[in-house]
Each structure stands twice: as structure tokens, then as C-alpha cells.
Amino acid sequence: PIAKAESEHGYIKSASNKYENRNLKEAIKDLDKAVEINPTSKVAFLFRGIIKKELKDFEGAISDFTRAIEINPNNDNAYYFRGQSKISNEGNLNQTITQLNKQKSKTYQRRRDAIKDYDRAIAINPTEANYYSARGFAKYMIEDAEGAIKDFNKALSLGYDNRDLYLFRGLAYIQMENHTNAGLDLEKYL
């Protein structure tokens, strides 16, 4: 058992070094070996999912994050990154739900599923501003402007500092036809 843990740890450490050097495919190979040694390595699955997401292998990333969640259902990062992968995988980020036919859209369902992942991440760790920002963006994309604004406000109250949030909150205000607040946020964005 001790050699097993050291070997798994060694592969994860090697993957980390390769990741830092942007040798992502080789890092995945090391993580594959770590998972082979320990099929319940939550670190290896989470890390491999993050790399797959960066490589735009979103289905592979979703699978790894799902496995990390099965191993540890209280892993807020796994829910967050799985939600991010679901949003990234859809390929229609420039289209709102009105443009996508809400009820029949696979994209709409992916966005709803991502929101559920963000809900779970927030339930586990309610002080992480990124989770609220990501959920707000997903809500904006399904035209839940009120929910999006609420999440964007929460992210700001937790210290989230990204000017894009003002853009999307401003656009959500436009969805609500609140042009005064939209203008204020769009000015902050510019």
C-alpha cells in the first residue's frame, strides 16, 4: 500500500510539473497512470478533468469531474469545473435561449445542468465568488435576468473583480428593460 500511494503521488507530481511547462498531453498520460494505480484518486480525476477542459475535450472533462464527484460528493471544485465544461461544450455562447428554441434545445438543457452544478458548488462553499459569477452567466444565457443579476451582485459582494461581470450584468439589465442600470454597468465595463 505504501508503494502504491507513493507511485500515485509521483505520477500526480510529474503531471503537475508537465502542466506547469504546458506539456498537457504528457501530463494526462501521467494522470492516467495515477488513476490506473488508484481508481479512487479524486485529485487525479479532478486534475485530469481540468487539463482536458483546457484541451477542449469537454466530454472527457465532464466524465472526469463526474468521477471526482462520485468519489467525493462534497468536492465543490469538481461541480464548478463540470458546470464550466458543460457551458464551454455547447458551442453556442453567443446565442440566447430565445434564439435557440428554449424547450427543445440541447443547449438549453446543458445550461440548466450547469446551473445545477453551480448550485451544488455554492451549497458546499457559499463564499466562493467565482461560483456565483459562473452561475449568473449561465442564468443570463437562459434569459433568467433577475437570477443573473442576483448572482452577479453576490459575486461582487464577495470581492469578485472582473470587469466582464459588469458587461453581463448590464446585458441582464437590458433583458429586464432597466436601461438606467444597464447604462451604469456598461460604463463600468468600458
Short mmCIF file of C-alpha atoms in Angstrom, two decimals:
data_model
loop_
_atom_site.label_atom_id
_atom_site.label_comp_id
_atom_site.label_asym_id
_atom_site.label_seq_id
_atom_site.Cartn_x
_atom_site.Cartn_y
_atom_site.Cartn_z
CA PRO A 1 0.00 0.00 0.00
CA ILE A 2 2.80 2.49 0.76
CA ALA A 3 4.46 1.97 -2.63
CA LYS A 4 1.07 2.31 -4.29
CA ALA A 5 0.45 5.71 -2.66
CA GLU A 6 3.99 6.93 -3.43
CA SER A 7 3.68 5.88 -7.04
CA GLU A 8 0.29 7.52 -7.44
CA HIS A 9 1.66 10.66 -5.79
CA GLY A 10 4.74 10.52 -8.02
CA TYR A 11 2.62 10.46 -11.17
CA ILE A 12 0.47 13.34 -9.93
CA LYS A 13 3.59 15.36 -9.10
CA SER A 14 5.08 14.57 -12.51
CA ALA A 15 1.80 15.63 -14.15
CA SER A 16 1.91 18.88 -12.20
CA ASN A 17 5.42 19.65 -13.48
CA LYS A 18 4.38 18.86 -17.04
CA TYR A 19 1.27 21.00 -16.63
CA GLU A 20 3.38 23.96 -15.48
CA ASN A 21 5.52 23.52 -18.59
CA ARG A 22 2.32 23.38 -20.72
CA ASN A 23 3.02 19.79 -21.77
CA LEU A 24 -0.64 18.93 -21.29
CA LYS A 25 -0.92 15.67 -23.22
CA GLU A 26 2.03 14.19 -21.34
CA ALA A 27 0.51 15.37 -18.05
CA ILE A 28 -2.67 13.47 -18.92
CA LYS A 29 -0.63 10.31 -19.52
CA ASP A 30 0.82 10.60 -16.00
CA LEU A 31 -2.64 11.12 -14.55
CA ASP A 32 -3.90 8.10 -16.50
CA LYS A 33 -1.21 6.08 -14.71
CA ALA A 34 -2.17 7.57 -11.33
CA VAL A 35 -5.80 6.56 -11.93
CA GLU A 36 -4.68 3.10 -13.02
CA ILE A 37 -2.88 2.70 -9.69
CA ASN A 38 -5.71 4.23 -7.65
CA PRO A 39 -9.11 4.32 -9.37
CA THR A 40 -10.45 6.41 -6.48
CA SER A 41 -7.90 9.21 -6.73
CA LYS A 42 -10.06 12.30 -6.53
CA VAL A 43 -7.02 14.52 -7.13
CA ALA A 44 -6.04 12.70 -10.31
CA PHE A 45 -9.57 12.81 -11.73
CA LEU A 46 -10.03 16.49 -10.88
CA PHE A 47 -6.63 17.48 -12.26
CA ARG A 48 -7.09 15.39 -15.42
CA GLY A 49 -10.51 16.96 -15.93
CA ILE A 50 -9.04 20.46 -15.67
CA ILE A 51 -6.41 19.62 -18.28
CA LYS A 52 -8.97 18.02 -20.60
CA LYS A 53 -11.11 21.15 -20.29
CA GLU A 54 -8.11 23.27 -21.30
CA LEU A 55 -7.57 20.97 -24.28
CA LYS A 56 -11.26 21.45 -25.19
CA ASP A 57 -12.03 17.77 -24.59
CA PHE A 58 -15.18 18.82 -22.77
CA GLU A 59 -16.87 15.40 -22.75
CA GLY A 60 -13.72 13.84 -21.30
CA ALA A 61 -13.51 16.63 -18.73
CA ILE A 62 -17.17 16.18 -17.76
CA SER A 63 -16.55 12.45 -17.32
CA ASP A 64 -13.53 13.05 -15.07
CA PHE A 65 -15.33 15.67 -12.96
CA THR A 66 -18.29 13.32 -12.61
CA ARG A 67 -15.93 10.59 -11.39
CA ALA A 68 -14.32 13.02 -8.92
CA ILE A 69 -17.82 13.83 -7.61
CA GLU A 70 -18.67 10.13 -7.27
CA ILE A 71 -15.53 9.69 -5.18
CA ASN A 72 -16.15 12.82 -3.10
CA PRO A 73 -19.67 14.31 -3.38
CA ASN A 74 -18.54 17.36 -1.37
CA ASN A 75 -15.92 18.49 -3.89
CA ASP A 76 -17.15 21.97 -4.79
CA ASN A 77 -14.38 22.44 -7.37
CA ALA A 78 -15.50 19.35 -9.29
CA TYR A 79 -19.06 20.68 -9.54
CA TYR A 80 -17.80 24.11 -10.60
CA PHE A 81 -15.47 22.78 -13.28
CA ARG A 82 -18.08 20.33 -14.54
CA GLY A 83 -20.50 23.23 -14.91
CA GLN A 84 -17.83 25.21 -16.76
CA SER A 85 -17.22 22.26 -19.09
CA LYS A 86 -20.93 21.92 -19.83
CA ILE A 87 -21.17 25.61 -20.75
CA SER A 88 -17.97 25.50 -22.83
CA ASN A 89 -19.04 22.33 -24.63
CA GLU A 90 -22.22 23.79 -26.03
CA GLY A 91 -20.57 25.95 -28.66
CA ASN A 92 -23.42 28.48 -28.79
CA LEU A 93 -22.23 31.04 -26.26
CA ASN A 94 -23.28 33.94 -28.46
CA GLN A 95 -26.88 32.81 -28.69
CA THR A 96 -29.52 33.44 -26.07
CA ILE A 97 -32.21 30.90 -25.44
CA THR A 98 -34.78 32.86 -27.44
CA GLN A 99 -32.57 32.26 -30.48
CA LEU A 100 -32.23 28.56 -29.66
CA ASN A 101 -35.86 27.38 -29.21
CA LYS A 102 -35.99 27.01 -25.44
CA GLN A 103 -37.94 23.80 -24.93
CA LYS A 104 -36.24 21.55 -27.49
CA SER A 105 -32.73 22.88 -27.22
CA LYS A 106 -29.93 20.61 -26.07
CA THR A 107 -28.03 23.80 -25.34
CA TYR A 108 -30.78 24.99 -23.01
CA GLN A 109 -30.62 21.70 -21.10
CA ARG A 110 -26.83 21.91 -20.84
CA ARG A 111 -27.11 25.39 -19.39
CA ARG A 112 -29.74 24.19 -16.88
CA ASP A 113 -27.46 21.27 -15.95
CA ALA A 114 -24.54 23.66 -15.47
CA ILE A 115 -26.68 25.81 -13.17
CA LYS A 116 -27.44 22.71 -11.08
CA ASP A 117 -23.70 22.05 -10.79
CA TYR A 118 -23.09 25.65 -9.70
CA ASP A 119 -25.97 25.35 -7.21
CA ARG A 120 -24.25 22.34 -5.66
CA ALA A 121 -20.83 24.04 -5.59
CA ILE A 122 -22.40 27.06 -3.86
CA ALA A 123 -24.21 24.83 -1.36
CA ILE A 124 -20.84 23.30 -0.42
CA ASN A 125 -18.85 26.55 -0.48
CA PRO A 126 -21.12 29.63 -0.35
CA THR A 127 -18.23 32.11 -0.10
CA GLU A 128 -16.61 31.43 -3.49
CA ALA A 129 -17.38 34.43 -5.72
CA ASN A 130 -16.44 32.62 -8.95
CA TYR A 131 -19.30 30.18 -8.43
CA TYR A 132 -21.86 32.99 -8.29
CA SER A 133 -20.37 34.71 -11.32
CA ALA A 134 -20.44 31.49 -13.36
CA ARG A 135 -23.99 30.72 -12.32
CA GLY A 136 -25.02 34.28 -13.11
CA PHE A 137 -23.58 33.94 -16.61
CA ALA A 138 -25.44 30.66 -17.16
CA LYS A 139 -28.66 32.23 -15.90
CA TYR A 140 -28.14 35.19 -18.23
CA MET A 141 -27.73 32.73 -21.11
CA ILE A 142 -31.15 31.17 -20.37
CA GLU A 143 -32.65 34.64 -20.04
CA ASP A 144 -33.16 34.47 -16.28
CA ALA A 145 -32.08 38.10 -15.99
CA GLU A 146 -33.31 38.56 -12.43
CA GLY A 147 -31.43 35.45 -11.22
CA ALA A 148 -28.32 36.50 -13.15
CA ILE A 149 -28.30 39.97 -11.58
CA LYS A 150 -28.76 38.49 -8.11
CA ASP A 151 -25.77 36.16 -8.65
CA PHE A 152 -23.62 38.92 -10.16
CA ASN A 153 -24.42 41.14 -7.16
CA LYS A 154 -23.46 38.34 -4.77
CA ALA A 155 -20.18 37.77 -6.63
CA LEU A 156 -19.38 41.48 -6.33
CA SER A 157 -20.24 41.47 -2.62
CA LEU A 158 -17.76 38.61 -2.16
CA GLY A 159 -14.99 40.61 -3.83
CA TYR A 160 -15.19 39.28 -7.38
CA ASP A 161 -13.12 41.64 -9.51
CA ASN A 162 -13.64 41.09 -13.22
CA ARG A 163 -14.95 43.82 -15.48
CA ASP A 164 -16.77 41.29 -17.69
CA LEU A 165 -19.22 40.84 -14.84
CA TYR A 166 -20.37 44.42 -15.42
CA LEU A 167 -20.90 43.69 -19.11
CA PHE A 168 -23.10 40.68 -18.43
CA ARG A 169 -24.95 42.33 -15.56
CA GLY A 170 -25.57 45.30 -17.86
CA LEU A 171 -26.89 42.96 -20.56
CA ALA A 172 -29.12 41.27 -17.99
CA TYR A 173 -30.48 44.68 -17.05
CA ILE A 174 -31.22 45.23 -20.76
CA GLN A 175 -33.14 41.92 -20.79
CA MET A 176 -35.22 43.39 -17.96
CA GLU A 177 -35.55 46.70 -19.83
CA ASN A 178 -33.81 48.51 -16.97
CA HIS A 179 -31.77 50.80 -19.19
CA THR A 180 -30.58 53.11 -16.40
CA ASN A 181 -28.75 50.34 -14.51
CA ALA A 182 -27.67 48.80 -17.81
CA GLY A 183 -26.01 52.06 -18.79
CA LEU A 184 -24.23 52.36 -15.45
CA ASP A 185 -22.82 48.84 -15.71
CA LEU A 186 -21.82 49.18 -19.34
CA GLU A 187 -19.95 52.39 -18.46
CA LYS A 188 -18.08 50.46 -15.74
CA TYR A 189 -17.25 47.78 -18.30
CA LEU A 190 -15.90 50.31 -20.80
#
